mmCIF file of C-alpha atoms in Angstrom:
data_model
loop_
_atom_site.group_PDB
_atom_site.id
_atom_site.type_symbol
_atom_site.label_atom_id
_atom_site.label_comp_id
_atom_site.label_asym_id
_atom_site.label_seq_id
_atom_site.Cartn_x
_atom_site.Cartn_y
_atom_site.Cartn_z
ATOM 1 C CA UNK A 187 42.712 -77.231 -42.187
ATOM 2 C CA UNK A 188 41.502 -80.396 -40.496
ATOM 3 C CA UNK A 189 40.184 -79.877 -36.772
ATOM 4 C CA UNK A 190 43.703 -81.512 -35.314
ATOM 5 C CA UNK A 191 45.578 -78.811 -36.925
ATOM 6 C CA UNK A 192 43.236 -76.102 -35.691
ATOM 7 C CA UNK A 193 43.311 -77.200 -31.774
ATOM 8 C CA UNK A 194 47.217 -77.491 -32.131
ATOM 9 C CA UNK A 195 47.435 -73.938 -33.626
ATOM 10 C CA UNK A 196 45.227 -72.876 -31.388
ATOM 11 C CA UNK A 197 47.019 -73.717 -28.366
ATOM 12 C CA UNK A 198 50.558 -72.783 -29.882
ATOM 13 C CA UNK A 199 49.282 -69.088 -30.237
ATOM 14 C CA UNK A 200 48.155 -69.411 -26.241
ATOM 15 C CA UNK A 201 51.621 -70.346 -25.480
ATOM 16 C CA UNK A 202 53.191 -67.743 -27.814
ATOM 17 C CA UNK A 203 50.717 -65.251 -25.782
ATOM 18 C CA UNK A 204 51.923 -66.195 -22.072
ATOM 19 C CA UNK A 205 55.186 -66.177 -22.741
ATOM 20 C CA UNK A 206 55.144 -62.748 -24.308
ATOM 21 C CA UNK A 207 52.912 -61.126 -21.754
ATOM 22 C CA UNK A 208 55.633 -62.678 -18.768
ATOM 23 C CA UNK A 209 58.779 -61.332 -20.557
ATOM 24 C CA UNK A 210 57.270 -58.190 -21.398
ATOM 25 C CA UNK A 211 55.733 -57.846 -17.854
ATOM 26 C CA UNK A 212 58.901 -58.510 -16.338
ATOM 27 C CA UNK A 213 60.887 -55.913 -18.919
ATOM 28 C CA UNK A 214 58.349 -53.233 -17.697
ATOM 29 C CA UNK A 215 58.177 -53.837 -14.185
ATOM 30 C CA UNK A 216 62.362 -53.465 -14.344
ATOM 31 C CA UNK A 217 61.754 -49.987 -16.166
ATOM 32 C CA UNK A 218 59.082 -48.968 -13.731
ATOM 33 C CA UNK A 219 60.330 -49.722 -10.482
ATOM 34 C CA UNK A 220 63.270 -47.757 -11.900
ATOM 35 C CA UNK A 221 61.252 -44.956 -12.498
ATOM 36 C CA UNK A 222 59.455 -45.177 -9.570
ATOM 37 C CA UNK A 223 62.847 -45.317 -7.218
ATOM 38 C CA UNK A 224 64.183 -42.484 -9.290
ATOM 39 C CA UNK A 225 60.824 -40.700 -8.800
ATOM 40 C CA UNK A 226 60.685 -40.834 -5.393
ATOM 41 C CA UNK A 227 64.393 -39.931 -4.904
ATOM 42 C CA UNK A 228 63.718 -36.534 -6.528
ATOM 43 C CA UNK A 229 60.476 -35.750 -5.353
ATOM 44 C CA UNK A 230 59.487 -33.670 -8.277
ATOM 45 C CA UNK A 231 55.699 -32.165 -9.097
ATOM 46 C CA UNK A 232 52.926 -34.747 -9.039
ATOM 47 C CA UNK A 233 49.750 -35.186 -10.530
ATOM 48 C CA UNK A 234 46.353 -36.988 -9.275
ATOM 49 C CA UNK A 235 44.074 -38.905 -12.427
ATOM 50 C CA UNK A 236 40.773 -39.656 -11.304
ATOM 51 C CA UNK A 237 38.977 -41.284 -14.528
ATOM 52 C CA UNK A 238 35.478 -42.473 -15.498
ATOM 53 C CA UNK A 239 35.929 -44.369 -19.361
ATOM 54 C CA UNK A 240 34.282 -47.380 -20.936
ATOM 55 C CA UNK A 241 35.837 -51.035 -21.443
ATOM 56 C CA UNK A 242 34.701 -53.489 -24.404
ATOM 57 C CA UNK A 243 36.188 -56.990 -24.221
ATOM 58 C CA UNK A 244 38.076 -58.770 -26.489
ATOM 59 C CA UNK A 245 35.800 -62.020 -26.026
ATOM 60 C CA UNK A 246 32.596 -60.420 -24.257
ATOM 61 C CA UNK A 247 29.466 -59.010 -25.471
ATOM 62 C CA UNK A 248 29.278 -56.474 -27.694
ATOM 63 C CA UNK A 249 28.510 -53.850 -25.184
ATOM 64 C CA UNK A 250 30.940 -51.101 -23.649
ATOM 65 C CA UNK A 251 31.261 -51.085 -19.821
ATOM 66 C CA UNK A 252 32.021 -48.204 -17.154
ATOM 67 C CA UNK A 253 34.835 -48.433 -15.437
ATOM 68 C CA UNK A 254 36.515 -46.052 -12.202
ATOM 69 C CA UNK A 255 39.806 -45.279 -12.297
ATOM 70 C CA UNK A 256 42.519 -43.318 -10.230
ATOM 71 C CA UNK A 257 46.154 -42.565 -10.892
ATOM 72 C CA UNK A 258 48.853 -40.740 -9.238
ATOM 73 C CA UNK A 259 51.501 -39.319 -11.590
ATOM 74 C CA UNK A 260 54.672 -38.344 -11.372
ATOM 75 C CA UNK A 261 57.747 -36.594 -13.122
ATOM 76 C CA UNK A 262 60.699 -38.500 -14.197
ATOM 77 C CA UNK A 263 61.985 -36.415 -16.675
ATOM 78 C CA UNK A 264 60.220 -32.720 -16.880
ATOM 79 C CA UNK A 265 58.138 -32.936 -20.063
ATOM 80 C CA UNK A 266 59.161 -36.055 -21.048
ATOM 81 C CA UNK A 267 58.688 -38.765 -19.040
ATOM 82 C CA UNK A 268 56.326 -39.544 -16.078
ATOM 83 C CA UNK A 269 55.545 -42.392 -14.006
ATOM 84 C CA UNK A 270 52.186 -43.660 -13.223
ATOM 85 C CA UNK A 271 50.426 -45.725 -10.451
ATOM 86 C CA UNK A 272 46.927 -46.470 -10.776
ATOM 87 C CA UNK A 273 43.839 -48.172 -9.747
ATOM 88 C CA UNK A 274 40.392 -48.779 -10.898
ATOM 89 C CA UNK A 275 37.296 -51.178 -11.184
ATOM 90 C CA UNK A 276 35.355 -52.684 -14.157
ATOM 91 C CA UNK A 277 33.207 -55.927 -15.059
ATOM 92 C CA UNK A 278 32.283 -57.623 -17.894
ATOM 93 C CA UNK A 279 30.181 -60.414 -18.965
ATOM 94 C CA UNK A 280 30.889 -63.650 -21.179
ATOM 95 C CA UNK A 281 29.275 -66.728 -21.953
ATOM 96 C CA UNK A 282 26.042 -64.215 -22.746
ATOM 97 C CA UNK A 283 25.761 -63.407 -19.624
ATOM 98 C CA UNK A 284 26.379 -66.881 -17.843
ATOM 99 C CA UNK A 285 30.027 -65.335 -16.597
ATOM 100 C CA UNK A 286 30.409 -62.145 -15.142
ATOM 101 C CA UNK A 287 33.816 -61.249 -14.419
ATOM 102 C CA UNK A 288 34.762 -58.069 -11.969
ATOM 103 C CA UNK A 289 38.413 -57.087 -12.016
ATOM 104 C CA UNK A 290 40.191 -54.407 -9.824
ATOM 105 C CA UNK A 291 43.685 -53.465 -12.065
ATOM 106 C CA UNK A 292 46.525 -52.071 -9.786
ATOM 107 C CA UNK A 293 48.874 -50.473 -13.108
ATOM 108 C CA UNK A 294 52.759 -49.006 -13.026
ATOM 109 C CA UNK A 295 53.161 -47.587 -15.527
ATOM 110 C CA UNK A 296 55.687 -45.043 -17.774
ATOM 111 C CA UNK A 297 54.113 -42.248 -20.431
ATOM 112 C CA UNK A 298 56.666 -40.909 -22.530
ATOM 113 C CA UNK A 299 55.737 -37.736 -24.099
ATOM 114 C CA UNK A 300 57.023 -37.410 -27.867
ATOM 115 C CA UNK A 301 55.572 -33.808 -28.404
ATOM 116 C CA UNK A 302 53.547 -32.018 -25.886
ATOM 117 C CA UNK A 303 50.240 -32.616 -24.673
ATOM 118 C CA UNK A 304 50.633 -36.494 -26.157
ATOM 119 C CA UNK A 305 51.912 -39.147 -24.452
ATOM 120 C CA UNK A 306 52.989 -42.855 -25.228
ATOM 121 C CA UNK A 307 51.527 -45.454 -22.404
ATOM 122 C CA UNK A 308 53.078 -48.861 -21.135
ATOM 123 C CA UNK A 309 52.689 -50.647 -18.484
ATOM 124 C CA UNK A 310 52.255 -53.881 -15.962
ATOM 125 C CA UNK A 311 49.738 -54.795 -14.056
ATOM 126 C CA UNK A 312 48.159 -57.018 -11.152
ATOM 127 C CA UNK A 313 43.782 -57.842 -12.379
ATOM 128 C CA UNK A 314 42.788 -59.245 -8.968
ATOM 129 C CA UNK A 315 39.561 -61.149 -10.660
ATOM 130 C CA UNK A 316 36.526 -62.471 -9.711
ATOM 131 C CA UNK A 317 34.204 -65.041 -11.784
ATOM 132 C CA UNK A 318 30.923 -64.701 -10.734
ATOM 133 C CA UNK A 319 28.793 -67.584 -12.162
ATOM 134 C CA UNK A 320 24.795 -67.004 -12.656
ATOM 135 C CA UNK A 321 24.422 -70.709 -12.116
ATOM 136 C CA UNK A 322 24.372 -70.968 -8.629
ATOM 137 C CA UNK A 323 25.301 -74.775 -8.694
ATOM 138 C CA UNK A 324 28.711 -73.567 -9.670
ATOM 139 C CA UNK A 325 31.016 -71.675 -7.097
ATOM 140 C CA UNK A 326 32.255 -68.687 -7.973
ATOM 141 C CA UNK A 327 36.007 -67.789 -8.288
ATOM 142 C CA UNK A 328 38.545 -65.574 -7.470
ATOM 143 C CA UNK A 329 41.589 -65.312 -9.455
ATOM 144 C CA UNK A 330 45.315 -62.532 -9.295
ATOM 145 C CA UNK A 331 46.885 -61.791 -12.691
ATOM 146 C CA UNK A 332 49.945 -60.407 -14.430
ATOM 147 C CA UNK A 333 49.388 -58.586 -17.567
ATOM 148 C CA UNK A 334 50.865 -55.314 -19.584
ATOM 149 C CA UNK A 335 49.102 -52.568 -21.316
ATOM 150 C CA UNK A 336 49.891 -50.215 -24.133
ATOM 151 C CA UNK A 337 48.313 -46.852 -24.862
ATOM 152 C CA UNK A 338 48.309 -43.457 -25.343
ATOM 153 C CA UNK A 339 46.295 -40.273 -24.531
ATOM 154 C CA UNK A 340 46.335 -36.450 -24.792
ATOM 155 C CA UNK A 341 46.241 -33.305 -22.533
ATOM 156 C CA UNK A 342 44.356 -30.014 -22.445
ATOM 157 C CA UNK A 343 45.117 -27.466 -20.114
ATOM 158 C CA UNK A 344 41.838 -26.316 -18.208
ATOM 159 C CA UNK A 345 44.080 -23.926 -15.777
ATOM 160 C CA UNK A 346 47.963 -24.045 -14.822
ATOM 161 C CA UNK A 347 46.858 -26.692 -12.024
ATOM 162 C CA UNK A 348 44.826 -28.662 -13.808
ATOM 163 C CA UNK A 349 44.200 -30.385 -17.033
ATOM 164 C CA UNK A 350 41.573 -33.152 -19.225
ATOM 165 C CA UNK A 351 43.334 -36.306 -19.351
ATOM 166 C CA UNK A 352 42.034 -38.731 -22.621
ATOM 167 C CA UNK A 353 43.896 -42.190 -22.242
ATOM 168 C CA UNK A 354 43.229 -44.880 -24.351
ATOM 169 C CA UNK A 355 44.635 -48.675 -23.697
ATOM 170 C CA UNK A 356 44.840 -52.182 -24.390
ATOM 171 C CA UNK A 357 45.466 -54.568 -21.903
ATOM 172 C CA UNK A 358 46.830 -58.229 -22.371
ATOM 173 C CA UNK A 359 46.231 -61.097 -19.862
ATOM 174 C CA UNK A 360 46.754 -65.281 -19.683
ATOM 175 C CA UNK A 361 43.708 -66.444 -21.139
ATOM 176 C CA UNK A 362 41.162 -67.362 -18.132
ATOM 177 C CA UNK A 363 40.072 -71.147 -17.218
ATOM 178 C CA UNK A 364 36.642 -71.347 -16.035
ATOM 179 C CA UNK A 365 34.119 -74.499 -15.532
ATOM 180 C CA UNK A 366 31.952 -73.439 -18.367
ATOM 181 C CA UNK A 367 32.297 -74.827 -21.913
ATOM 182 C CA UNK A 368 34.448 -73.786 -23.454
ATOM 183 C CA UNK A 369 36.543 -73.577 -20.265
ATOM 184 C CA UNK A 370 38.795 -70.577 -21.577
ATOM 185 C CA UNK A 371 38.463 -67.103 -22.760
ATOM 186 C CA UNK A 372 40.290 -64.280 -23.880
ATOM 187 C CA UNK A 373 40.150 -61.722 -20.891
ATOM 188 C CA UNK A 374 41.778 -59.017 -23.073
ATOM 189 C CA UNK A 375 39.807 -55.691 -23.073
ATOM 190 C CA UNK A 376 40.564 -52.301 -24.279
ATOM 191 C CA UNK A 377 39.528 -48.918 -22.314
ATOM 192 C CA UNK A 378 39.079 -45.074 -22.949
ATOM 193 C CA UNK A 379 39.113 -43.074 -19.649
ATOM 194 C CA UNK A 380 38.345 -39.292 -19.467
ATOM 195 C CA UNK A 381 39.329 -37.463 -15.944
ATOM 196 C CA UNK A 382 41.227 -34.380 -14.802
ATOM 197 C CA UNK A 383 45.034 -34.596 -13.702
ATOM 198 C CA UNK A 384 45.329 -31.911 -10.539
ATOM 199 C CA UNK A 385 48.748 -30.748 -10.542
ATOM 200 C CA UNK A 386 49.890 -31.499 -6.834
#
């Protein structure tokens, strides 16, 4: 395959990649403001996630990274389905180290539960991102975007109140421009969060 055909490829699978992380972004955010409305209309139970887990990127080093996280749950349909908003805070480095790249994820999110104790994750999200260059001749950047995640996870009840949440993910985002070369990267990244859901 001659170097033409590569680049062209190349940027056809970027293109491929945006478009399916906006349609599928929009699809989900439909579904989960749904949720969320009907959510809120009932005011059933609610739970409160807060998370510590470990990130590895899809283009970064080969080292896993801590990450916060905090979630407030609630039930859509009892046992079912639930609705999630969340937060958190994680960093990475690229470029070995010439890139480092802290991102704050605000999630919505829907966990269907197919038998219980399991649950099936997806989402949207909002990365508000900031490039942080260790050249200091080159200004650093700050960047908001779209992207959707998939997932799942398990519960164990510690008491009636209160129970371990394990939630595993991979998120999707538009590839990131930068002023290094190459001046794009893959900000994909998967996670695995451990915390307690309190039973409000």
């Amino acid at each position: 395959m001659s170097a033409t055909t590569r680049t062209i490829s190349y940027f056809s699978y970027r293109r491929r990649k945006q478009r399916l992380v906006r349609v599928v972004a929009a699809a989900i955010s439909v579904a989960t403001a749904a949720g969320f409305l009907t959510w809120a209309a009932t005011a059933r139970s609610a739970e409160i996630v807060p998370s510590l887990g470990i990130t590895r990127a899809v283009d970064g080093d080969e080292n896993t990274k801590t990450f916060l996280g905090l979630a407030l749950r609630g039930t859509l349909v009892p046992q079912i389905v639930q609705t999630e908003i969340g937060v958190g805070y994680h960093r990475d480095e690229q470029y070995g180290g010439d890139l480092n790249v802290k991102m704050i994820p605000v999630t919505a999110s829907l966990l269907v539960s197919p038998v219980r104790a399991l649950h099936l994750d997806g989402g949207v999200g909002w990365y508000h991102t900031r490039l942080d260059y260790a050249n200091p001749l080159i200004e650093d950047e700050t960047n908001q975007d779209f992207g959707i995640h998939v997932g799942g996870g398990m519960q164990v009840p510690l008491s009636p109140r209160a129970a371990l949440d394990l939630t595993g993910r991979y998120v999707m985002l538009e590839d990131q421009e930068t002023r290094l070369i190459p001046e794009q990267f893959d900000p994909d990244f998967w996670t695995m969060s451990l915390g307690v859901a309190f039973r409000l």
